[in-house]
XYZ file of C-alpha atoms in Angstrom:
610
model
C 76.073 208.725 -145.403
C 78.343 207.200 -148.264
C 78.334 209.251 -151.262
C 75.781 208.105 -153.656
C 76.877 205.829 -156.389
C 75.276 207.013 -158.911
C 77.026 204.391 -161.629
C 73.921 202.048 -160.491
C 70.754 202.504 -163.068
C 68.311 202.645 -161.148
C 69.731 205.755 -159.055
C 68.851 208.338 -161.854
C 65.665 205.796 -162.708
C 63.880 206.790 -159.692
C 64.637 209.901 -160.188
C 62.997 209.979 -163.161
C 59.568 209.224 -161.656
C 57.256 208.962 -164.092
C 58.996 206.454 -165.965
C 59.955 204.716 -162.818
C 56.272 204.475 -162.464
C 55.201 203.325 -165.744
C 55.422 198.938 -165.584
C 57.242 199.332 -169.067
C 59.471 202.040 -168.212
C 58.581 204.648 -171.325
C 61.414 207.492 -171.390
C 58.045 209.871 -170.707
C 60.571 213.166 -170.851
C 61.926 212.487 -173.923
C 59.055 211.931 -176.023
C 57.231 215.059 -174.646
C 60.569 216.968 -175.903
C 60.193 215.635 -178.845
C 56.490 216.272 -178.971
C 57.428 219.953 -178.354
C 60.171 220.544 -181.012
C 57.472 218.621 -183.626
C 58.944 215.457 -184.056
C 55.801 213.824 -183.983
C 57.243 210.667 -185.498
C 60.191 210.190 -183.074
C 58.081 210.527 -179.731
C 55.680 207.381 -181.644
C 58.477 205.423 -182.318
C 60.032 206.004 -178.506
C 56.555 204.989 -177.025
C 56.335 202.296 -179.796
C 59.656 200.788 -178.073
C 58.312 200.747 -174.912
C 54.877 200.232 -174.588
C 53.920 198.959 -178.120
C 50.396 200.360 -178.280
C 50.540 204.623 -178.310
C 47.677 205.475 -179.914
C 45.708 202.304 -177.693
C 47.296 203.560 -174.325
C 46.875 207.287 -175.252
C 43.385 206.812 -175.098
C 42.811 203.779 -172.118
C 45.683 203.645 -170.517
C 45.226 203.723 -166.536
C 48.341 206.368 -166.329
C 50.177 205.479 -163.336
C 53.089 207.656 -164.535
C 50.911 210.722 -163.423
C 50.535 210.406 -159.791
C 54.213 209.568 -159.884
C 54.633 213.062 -161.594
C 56.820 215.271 -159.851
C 55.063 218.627 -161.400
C 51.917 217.763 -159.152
C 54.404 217.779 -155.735
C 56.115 220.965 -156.731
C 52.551 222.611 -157.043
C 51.175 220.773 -153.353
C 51.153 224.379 -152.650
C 50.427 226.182 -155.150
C 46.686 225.290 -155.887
C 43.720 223.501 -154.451
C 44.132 220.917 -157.140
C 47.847 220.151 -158.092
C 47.736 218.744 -161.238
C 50.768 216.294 -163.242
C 51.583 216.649 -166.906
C 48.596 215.053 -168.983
C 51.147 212.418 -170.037
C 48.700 209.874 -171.271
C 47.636 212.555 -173.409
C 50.189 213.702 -174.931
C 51.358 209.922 -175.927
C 48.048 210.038 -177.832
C 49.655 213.203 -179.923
C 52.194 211.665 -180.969
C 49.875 209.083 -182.450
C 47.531 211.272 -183.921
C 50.475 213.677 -185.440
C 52.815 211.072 -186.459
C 52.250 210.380 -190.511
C 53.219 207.184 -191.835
C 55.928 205.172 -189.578
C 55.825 202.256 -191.806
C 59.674 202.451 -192.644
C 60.797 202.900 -189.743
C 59.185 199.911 -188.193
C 61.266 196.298 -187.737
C 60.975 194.079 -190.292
C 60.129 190.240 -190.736
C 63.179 188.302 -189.555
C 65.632 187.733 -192.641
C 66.524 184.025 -190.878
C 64.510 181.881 -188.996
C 66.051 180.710 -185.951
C 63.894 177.538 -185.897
C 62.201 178.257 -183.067
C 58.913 177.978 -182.547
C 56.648 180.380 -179.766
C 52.706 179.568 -179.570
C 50.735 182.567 -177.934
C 47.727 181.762 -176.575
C 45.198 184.880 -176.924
C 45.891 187.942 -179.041
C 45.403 190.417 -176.399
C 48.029 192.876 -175.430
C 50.854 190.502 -173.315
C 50.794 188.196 -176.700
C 51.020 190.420 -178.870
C 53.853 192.125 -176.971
C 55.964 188.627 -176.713
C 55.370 188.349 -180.467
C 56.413 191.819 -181.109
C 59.633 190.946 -179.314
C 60.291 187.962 -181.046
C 59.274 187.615 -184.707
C 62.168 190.012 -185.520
C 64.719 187.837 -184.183
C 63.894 185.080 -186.137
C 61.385 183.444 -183.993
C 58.279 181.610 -185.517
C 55.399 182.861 -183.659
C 51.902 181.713 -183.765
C 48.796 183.454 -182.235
C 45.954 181.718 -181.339
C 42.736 184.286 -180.966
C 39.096 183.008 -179.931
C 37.658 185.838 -181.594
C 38.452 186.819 -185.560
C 40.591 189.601 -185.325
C 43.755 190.003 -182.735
C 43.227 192.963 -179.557
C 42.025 190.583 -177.271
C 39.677 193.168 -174.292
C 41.243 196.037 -175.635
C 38.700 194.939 -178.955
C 35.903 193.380 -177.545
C 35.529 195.249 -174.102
C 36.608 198.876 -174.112
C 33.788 200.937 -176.038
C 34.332 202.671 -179.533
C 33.112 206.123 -177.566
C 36.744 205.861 -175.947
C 39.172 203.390 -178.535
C 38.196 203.483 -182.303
C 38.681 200.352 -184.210
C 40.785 201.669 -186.706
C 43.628 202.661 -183.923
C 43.611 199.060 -182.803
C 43.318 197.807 -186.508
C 46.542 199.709 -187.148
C 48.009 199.132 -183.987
C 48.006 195.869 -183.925
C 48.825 195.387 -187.947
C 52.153 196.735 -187.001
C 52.916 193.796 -185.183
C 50.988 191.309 -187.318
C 52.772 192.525 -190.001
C 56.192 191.360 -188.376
C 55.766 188.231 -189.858
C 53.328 186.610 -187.228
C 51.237 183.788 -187.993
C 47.865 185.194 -186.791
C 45.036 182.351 -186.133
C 41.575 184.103 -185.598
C 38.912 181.882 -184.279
C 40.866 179.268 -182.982
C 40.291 178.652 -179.380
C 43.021 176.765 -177.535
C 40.607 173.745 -175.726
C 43.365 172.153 -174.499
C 46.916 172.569 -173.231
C 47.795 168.741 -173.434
C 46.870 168.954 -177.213
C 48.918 173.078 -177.562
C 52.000 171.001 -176.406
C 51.423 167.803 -178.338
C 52.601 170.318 -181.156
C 55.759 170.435 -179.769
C 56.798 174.373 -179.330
C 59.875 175.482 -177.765
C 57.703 177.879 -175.871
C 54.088 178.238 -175.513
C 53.146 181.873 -173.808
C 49.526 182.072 -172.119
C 48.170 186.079 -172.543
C 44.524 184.675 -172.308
C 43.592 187.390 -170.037
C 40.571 187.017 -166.837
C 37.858 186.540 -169.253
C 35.244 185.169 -166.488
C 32.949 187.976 -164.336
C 32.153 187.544 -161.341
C 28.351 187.085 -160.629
C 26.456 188.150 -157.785
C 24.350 185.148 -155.921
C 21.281 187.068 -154.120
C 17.615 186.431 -153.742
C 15.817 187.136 -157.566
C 19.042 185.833 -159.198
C 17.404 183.116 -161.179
C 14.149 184.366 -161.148
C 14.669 187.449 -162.742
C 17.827 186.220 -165.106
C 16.383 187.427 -168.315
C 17.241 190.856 -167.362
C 20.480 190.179 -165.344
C 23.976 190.525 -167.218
C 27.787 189.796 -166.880
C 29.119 193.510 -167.489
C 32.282 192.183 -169.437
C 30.125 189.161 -171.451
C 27.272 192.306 -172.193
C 30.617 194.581 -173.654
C 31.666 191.774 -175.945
C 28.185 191.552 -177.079
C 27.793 194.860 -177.926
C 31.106 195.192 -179.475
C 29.564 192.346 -181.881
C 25.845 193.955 -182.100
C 24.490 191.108 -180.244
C 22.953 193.773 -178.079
C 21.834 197.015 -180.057
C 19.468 198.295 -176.966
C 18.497 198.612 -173.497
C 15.575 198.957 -170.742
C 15.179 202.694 -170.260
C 16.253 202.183 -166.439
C 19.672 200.740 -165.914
C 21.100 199.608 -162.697
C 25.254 199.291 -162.450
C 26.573 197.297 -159.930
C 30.500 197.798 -159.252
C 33.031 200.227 -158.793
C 35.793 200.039 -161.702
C 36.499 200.623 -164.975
C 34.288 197.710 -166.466
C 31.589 199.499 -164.526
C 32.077 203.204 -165.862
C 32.108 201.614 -169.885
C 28.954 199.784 -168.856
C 27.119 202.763 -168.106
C 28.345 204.957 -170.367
C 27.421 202.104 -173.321
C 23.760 201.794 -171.628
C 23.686 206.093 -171.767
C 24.147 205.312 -175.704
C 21.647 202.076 -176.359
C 18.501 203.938 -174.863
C 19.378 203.838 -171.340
C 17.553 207.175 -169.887
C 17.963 206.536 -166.409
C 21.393 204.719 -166.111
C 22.799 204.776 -162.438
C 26.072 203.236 -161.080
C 25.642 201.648 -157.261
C 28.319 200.215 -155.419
C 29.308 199.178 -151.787
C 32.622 200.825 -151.252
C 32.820 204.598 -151.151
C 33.388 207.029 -153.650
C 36.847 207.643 -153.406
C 37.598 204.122 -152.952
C 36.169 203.103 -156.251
C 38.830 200.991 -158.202
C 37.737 203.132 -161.306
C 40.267 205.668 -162.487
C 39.106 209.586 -161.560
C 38.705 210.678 -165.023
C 36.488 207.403 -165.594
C 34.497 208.193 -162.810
C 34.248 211.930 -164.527
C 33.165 211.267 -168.003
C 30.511 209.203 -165.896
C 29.234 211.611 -164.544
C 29.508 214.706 -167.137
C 27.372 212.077 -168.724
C 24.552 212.498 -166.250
C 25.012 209.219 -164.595
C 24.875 209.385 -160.830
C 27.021 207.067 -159.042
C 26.088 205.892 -155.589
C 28.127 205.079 -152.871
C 28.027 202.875 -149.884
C 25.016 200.321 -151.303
C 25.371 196.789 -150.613
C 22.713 194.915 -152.792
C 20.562 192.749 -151.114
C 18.282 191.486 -153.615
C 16.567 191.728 -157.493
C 13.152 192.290 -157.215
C 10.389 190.980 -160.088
C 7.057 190.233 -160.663
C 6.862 187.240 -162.499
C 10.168 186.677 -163.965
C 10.201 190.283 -165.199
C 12.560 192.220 -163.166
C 11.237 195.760 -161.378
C 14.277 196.769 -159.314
C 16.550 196.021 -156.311
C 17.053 196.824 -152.645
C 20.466 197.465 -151.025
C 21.060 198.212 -147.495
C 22.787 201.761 -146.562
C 26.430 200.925 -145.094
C 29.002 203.177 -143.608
C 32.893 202.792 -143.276
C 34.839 201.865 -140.003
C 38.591 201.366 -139.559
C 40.576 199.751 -137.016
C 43.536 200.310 -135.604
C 45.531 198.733 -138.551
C 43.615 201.012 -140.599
C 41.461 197.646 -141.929
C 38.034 198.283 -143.475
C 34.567 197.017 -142.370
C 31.280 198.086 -143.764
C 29.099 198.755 -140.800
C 24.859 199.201 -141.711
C 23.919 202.414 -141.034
C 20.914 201.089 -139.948
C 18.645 203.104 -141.876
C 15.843 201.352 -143.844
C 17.065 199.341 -147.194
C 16.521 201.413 -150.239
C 14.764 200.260 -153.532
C 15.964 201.620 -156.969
C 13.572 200.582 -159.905
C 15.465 199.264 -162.813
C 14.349 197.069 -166.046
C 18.196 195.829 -166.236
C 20.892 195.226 -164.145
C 24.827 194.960 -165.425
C 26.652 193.390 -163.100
C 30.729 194.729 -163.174
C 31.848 193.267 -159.527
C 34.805 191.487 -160.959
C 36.816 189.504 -162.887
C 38.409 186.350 -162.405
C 40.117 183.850 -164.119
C 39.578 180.549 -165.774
C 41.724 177.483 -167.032
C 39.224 174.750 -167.719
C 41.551 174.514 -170.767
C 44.788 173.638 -168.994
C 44.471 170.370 -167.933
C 45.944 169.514 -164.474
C 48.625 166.756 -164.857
C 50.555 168.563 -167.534
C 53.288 169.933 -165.294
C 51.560 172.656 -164.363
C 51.020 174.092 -160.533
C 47.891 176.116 -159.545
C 47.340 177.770 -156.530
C 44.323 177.403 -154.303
C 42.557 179.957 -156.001
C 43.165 178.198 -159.403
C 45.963 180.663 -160.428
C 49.109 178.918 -162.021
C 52.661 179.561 -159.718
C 53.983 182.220 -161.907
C 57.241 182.969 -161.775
C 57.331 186.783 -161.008
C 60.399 187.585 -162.070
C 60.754 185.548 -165.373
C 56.877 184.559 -165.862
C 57.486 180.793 -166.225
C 55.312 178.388 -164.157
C 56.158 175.354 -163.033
C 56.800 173.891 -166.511
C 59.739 176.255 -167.698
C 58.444 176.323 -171.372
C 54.827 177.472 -170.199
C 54.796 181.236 -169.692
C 51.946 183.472 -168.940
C 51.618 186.887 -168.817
C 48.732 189.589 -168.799
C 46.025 188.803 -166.233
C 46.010 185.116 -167.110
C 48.946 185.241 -164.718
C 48.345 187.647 -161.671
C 44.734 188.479 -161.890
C 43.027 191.756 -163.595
C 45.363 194.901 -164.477
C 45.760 196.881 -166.862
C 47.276 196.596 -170.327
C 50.096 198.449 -169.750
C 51.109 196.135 -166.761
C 50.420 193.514 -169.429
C 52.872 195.024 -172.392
C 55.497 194.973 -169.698
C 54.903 191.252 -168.617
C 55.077 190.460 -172.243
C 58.417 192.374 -172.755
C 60.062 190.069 -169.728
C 58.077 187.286 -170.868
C 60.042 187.808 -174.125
C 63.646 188.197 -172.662
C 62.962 185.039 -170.670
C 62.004 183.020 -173.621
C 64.954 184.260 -175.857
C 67.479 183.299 -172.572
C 66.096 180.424 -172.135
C 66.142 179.030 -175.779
C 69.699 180.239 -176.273
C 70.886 177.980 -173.283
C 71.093 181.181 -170.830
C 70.073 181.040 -167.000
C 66.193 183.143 -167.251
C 66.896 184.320 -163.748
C 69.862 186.584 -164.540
C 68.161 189.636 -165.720
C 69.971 192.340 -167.650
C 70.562 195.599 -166.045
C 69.210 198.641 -168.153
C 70.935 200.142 -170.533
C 72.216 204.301 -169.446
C 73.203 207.208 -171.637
C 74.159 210.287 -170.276
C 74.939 213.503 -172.299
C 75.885 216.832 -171.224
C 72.977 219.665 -172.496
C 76.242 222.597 -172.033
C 75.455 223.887 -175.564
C 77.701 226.978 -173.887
C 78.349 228.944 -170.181
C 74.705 230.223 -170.008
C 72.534 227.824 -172.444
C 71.100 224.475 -172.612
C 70.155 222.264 -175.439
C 66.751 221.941 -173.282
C 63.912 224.323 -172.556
C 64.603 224.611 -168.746
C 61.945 227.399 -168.027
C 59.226 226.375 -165.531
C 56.047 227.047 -166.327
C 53.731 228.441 -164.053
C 50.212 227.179 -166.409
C 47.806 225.171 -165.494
C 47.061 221.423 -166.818
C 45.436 221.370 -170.192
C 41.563 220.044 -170.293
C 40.948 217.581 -173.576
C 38.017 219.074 -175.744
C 35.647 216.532 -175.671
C 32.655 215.807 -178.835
C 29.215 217.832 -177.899
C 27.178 215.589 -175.241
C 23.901 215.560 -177.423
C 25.750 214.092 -180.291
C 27.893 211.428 -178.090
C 25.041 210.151 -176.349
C 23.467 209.148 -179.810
C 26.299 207.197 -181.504
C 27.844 204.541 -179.565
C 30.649 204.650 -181.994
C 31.767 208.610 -181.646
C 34.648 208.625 -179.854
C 34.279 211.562 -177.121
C 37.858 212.590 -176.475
C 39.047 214.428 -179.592
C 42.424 214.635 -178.048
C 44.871 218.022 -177.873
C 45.590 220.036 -181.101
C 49.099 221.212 -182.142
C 48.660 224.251 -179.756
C 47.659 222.699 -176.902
C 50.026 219.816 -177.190
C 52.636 222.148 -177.372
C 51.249 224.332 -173.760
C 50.793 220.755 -172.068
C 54.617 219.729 -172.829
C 55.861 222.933 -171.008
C 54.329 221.978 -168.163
C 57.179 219.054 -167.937
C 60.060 219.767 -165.781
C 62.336 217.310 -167.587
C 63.104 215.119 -164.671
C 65.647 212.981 -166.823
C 68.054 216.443 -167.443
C 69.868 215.720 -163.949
C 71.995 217.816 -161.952
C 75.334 216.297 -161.776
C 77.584 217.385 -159.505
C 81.651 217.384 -160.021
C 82.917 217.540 -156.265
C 86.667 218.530 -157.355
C 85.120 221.694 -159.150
C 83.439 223.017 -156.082
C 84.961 225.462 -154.070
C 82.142 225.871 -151.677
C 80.641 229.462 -152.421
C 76.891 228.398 -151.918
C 76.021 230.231 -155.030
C 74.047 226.827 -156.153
C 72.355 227.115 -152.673
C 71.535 231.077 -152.847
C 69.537 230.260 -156.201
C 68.146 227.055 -155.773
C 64.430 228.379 -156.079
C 63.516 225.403 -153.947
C 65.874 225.165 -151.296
C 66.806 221.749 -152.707
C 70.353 222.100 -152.026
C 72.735 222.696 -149.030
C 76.001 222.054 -148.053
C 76.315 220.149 -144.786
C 78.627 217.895 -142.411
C 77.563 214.502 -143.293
C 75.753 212.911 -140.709
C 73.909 209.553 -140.775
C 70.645 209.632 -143.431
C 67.692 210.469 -140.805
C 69.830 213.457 -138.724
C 71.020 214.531 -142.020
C 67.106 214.995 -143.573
C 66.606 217.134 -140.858
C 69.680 219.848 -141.285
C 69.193 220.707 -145.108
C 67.889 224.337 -146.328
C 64.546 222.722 -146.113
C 64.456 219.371 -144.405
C 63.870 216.292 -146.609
C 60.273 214.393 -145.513
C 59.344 212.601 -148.292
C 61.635 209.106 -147.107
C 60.801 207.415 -150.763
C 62.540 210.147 -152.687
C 66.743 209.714 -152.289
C 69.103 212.328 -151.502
C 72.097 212.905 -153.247
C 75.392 212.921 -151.357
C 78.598 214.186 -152.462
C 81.992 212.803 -152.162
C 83.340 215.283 -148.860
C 84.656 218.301 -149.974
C 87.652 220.271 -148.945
C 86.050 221.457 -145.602
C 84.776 218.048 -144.977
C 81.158 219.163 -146.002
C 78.972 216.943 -148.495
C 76.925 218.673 -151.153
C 73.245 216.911 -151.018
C 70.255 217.339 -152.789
C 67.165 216.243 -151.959
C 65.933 214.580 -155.278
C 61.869 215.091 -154.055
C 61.746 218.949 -154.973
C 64.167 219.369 -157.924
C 62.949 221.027 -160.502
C 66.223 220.286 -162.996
C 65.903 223.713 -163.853
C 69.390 224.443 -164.073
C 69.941 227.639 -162.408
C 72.608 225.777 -159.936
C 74.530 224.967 -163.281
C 74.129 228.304 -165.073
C 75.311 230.162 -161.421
C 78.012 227.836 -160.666
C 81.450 229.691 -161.341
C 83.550 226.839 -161.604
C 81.124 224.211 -163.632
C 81.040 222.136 -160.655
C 77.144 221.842 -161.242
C 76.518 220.238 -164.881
C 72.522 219.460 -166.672
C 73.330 215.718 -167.775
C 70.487 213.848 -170.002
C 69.666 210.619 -168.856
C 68.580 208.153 -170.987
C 67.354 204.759 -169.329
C 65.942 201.831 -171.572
C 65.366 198.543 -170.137
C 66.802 195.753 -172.030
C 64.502 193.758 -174.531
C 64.908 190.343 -176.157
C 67.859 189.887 -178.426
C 71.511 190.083 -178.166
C 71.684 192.729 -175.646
C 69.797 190.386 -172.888
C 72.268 187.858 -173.177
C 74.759 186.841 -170.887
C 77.547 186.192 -173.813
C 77.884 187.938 -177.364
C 76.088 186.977 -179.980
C 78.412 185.327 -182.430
C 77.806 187.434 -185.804
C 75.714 184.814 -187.650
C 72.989 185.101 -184.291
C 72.118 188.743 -185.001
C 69.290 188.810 -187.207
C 68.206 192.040 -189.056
């Protein structure tokens, strides 16, 4: 193998897993360091950087930083459960703990630029874009259906898990950037938006349609039928204040879980969640699927719904036929009947979370413009522009339903395209991210790090007494880690962005790095092509998505490789190392933003704007 350049970014990226994982790349070591030494204000301001909403995404977020988590590989072994770092978690510490960040906050561009941006929907890819912007000079203008600016993150996740006042504050920080917010304005129109001549007009209008589901007792028994993402908004606005005291669930995600949960809260005593896939193939996150069911609410698997049943209009219940799984040889699914007699649940209302999709009535189709067949614009995925280069769109107006942090991180490329494109730069060339590394050597035998590993378990979040959640719809049942248990909970983190760097012309080949290695991650070897090579370390190197490092050859003609998968960046190789061939090197990654430092050229000194 060539020795690994490690001079490319994303090398030591990847390394770093969880914040290779995370859509908007959040430095997810270094604010749990900083969590640890206190610094409760620091790790807000490094999450505030990244993914613009910590105390929002420290309660909702869908976390896919944590399976990435390389804690829960080193323990495959070590437990029946392995379990990551509660990084989502701990983000929502930081929030909690972090006092009054006001100061240290961007302010209101000093001089506009003259450029005007028109967001369309204040939800969380908007908001991002205008977070971005407005500092640089940028006039931006967002245009909100509903009064206040949050978009689903207001209207459809519950109170029980996101309190208004984190979103009211949340999204005041960026408001207060100098954005021109416009509450109740609904865009009806595209032709008309760009009329108003904008340099840029960003779409964040999210999938605000649910599916329905077209069986026999549809329209009869309507009354008592309901979108699940229509019925959220119209709880959110006390529209709905109650429900039949038998609830019926239909779907399998997230939208599903707050459905239920809301019903538990509105007078829903038997509240049960059906769907046709099975359990572990539910598109709702595990811990959603948990709080469920700590809730009482059973959740049925393998149900396809055949039809609503009612006696005059008034609904009584439904049948679904019992299905089973089968897989081909491609490993394809098919739902096979069981044939076992349909079953009939009894139910007085019926929520119906199968989906979302999206809709453009709005965007008229001879305004430059390209849909798809399935009436999805041709997004650009790489600098979010359709096919007219001054129409963006971002969230899941432009993919289809996510999540919001996949939306904050469309937003922040949405942003750097914009800001290229309006400064006469070529969208398409994307910066690289910018790298710090730092030695930790604070002396021969110490670190400026904690490098112990700790051996504890993953932290459980108290959660509010069941009796009293279940009465107030507004309660909010995580109450999130105290000081103490933060501080346990960071331990756990094994600091994946402390790398072991390796100084070939230091090494003279003793194997003491090898002899203490407490994983047999290291070994010294003749270099042979990658697959032969995987197979002659200490212990051989199977997980193929994880790299191995490869030295430079050494003076025998050996490499020095690591295999990256079971590292702990402990820093026993460095501390035994007589000859400080082996050094603990922080790595810093932060992927470039709009402004100065995304542009091809520099910025003459009158462009850089406070």
């Amino acid at each position: 193998m060539r020795a690994t350049d490690t001079r490319n970014p994303d090398y030591f990226h990847k390394v770093v897993d969880c914040q290779w994982a995370c859509p908007a790349h959040t430095p997810v070591p270094e604010y749990i360091r900083l969590i640890a030494a206190g610094q409760y204000a620091d790790a807000y301001m490094v999450n505030w950087k990244s993914n613009v909403f910590p105390g929002i995404l420290g309660r909702t977020c869908d976390r896919p930083c944590e399976p990435a988590c390389r804690r829960g590989r080193v323990e495959e072994n070590n437990g029946d459960k392995p379990e990551p770092v509660a990084i989502c978690r701990l983000k929502r510490v930081a929030a909690d703990l972090k006092g009054d960040i006001a100061a240290r906050l961007p302010k209101p561009g000093v001089k506009r630029n003259g450029k005007r941006i028109a967001c369309v929907g204040g939800g969380p890819s908007s908001l991002t874009v205008a977070r971005d912007l407005a500092p640089l000079g940028y006039e931006v203008t967002v245009f909100e259906a509903d009064p206040k600016g949050g978009g689903f993150m207001r209207t459809q996740v519950p109170r029980f898990r996101l309190p208004e006042a984190v979103i009211d504050e949340e999204v005041g920080y960026i408001l207060d950037l100098g954005v021109e917010f416009r509450g109740g304005t609904r865009i009806d129109s595209m032709k008309t938006l760009l009329a108003q001549h904008w340099d840029a007009v960003f779409v964040g209008s999210g999938a605000p349609r649910g599916r329905d589901l077209e069986i026999p007792g549809r329209a009869e028994a309507a009354a008592h039928i309901h979108i699940g993402i229509d019925w959220l908004s119209s709880v959110y606005f006390g529209h709905v204040t109650k429900v039949g005291k038998r609830v019926i669930v239909l779907g399998g995600g997230n939208t599903a879980m707050d459905c239920c949960r809301s019903s538990r809260r509105l007078g829903g005593d038997e509240v049960k969640v059906i769907v046709r896939s099975g359990f572990d193939e539910m598109k709702a996150s595990p811990w959603e699927k948990e709080d469920a069911m700590h809730e009482g609410i059973p959740i049925l698997d393998f149900r396809v719904p055949k039809a609503f049943i009612h006696e005059n209009g008034k609904l009584t219940g439904m049948t679904f036929e019992k299905v089973r799984a089968e897989y081909d040889a491609k490993g394809r699914r098919k739902l096979v009947p069981t044939g076992e007699e349909d079953e009939f649940h009894a139910c007085d209302e019926v929520l119906l979370a199968v989906g979302q999709e999206n809709a453009f009535p709005w965007i008229e189709r001879d305004c430059g413009i390209d849909f798809d067949e399935w009436g999805m614009p041709v997004v650009d995925k790489i600098t979010f522009q359709s096919s007219r280069p001054d129409v963006l769109f971002g969230g899941d107006a432009a993919f289809g339903p996510k999540n919001i942090i996949w939306a904050v991180a469309h937003g922040h490329e949405a942003a750097v395209t914009i800001d290229k494109m309006l400064n006469g730069e070529d969208a398409r060339d994307r910066p690289l991210p910018a790298v710090a590394v730092m030695s930790q050597k604070m002396g021969i035998h110490e670190w400026s790090y904690d490098n112990e590993v700790s051996l504890d378990e993953r932290r459980k979040v108290p959660l509010a007494p069941k009796e009293r959640a279940l009465k107030d719809i507004k309660l909010e049942v995580e109450l999130g880690f105290d000081v103490a248990l933060a501080l346990k909970e960071t331990q756990r983190c094994l600091n994946c962005d402390v790398q072991t760097v390796f100084a070939p012309k230091l090494c003279i080949e003793c194997d003491a790095c090898i002899d203490i290695c407490p994983v047999d991650s290291l070994t010294l070897a003749p270099n042979l092509e990658e697959p032969e090579l995987r197979t002659h370390l200490t212990a051989p190197a199977v997980n193929l998505t994880q790299a191995i490092y490869v030295s430079d050859a050494l003076p025998t003609a050996r490499v020095m490789v690591k295999d990256e998968d079971v590292c702990l960046h402990c820093g026993l190789c460095a501390e035994r190392c007589p000859t400080g061939a082996w050094d603990m090197q922080k790595v810093l990654i932060e992927i470039t933003k709009a402004g100065p430092a995304c542009r091809s050229r520099a910025p003459a000194p009158e462009e850089v704007v406070a």
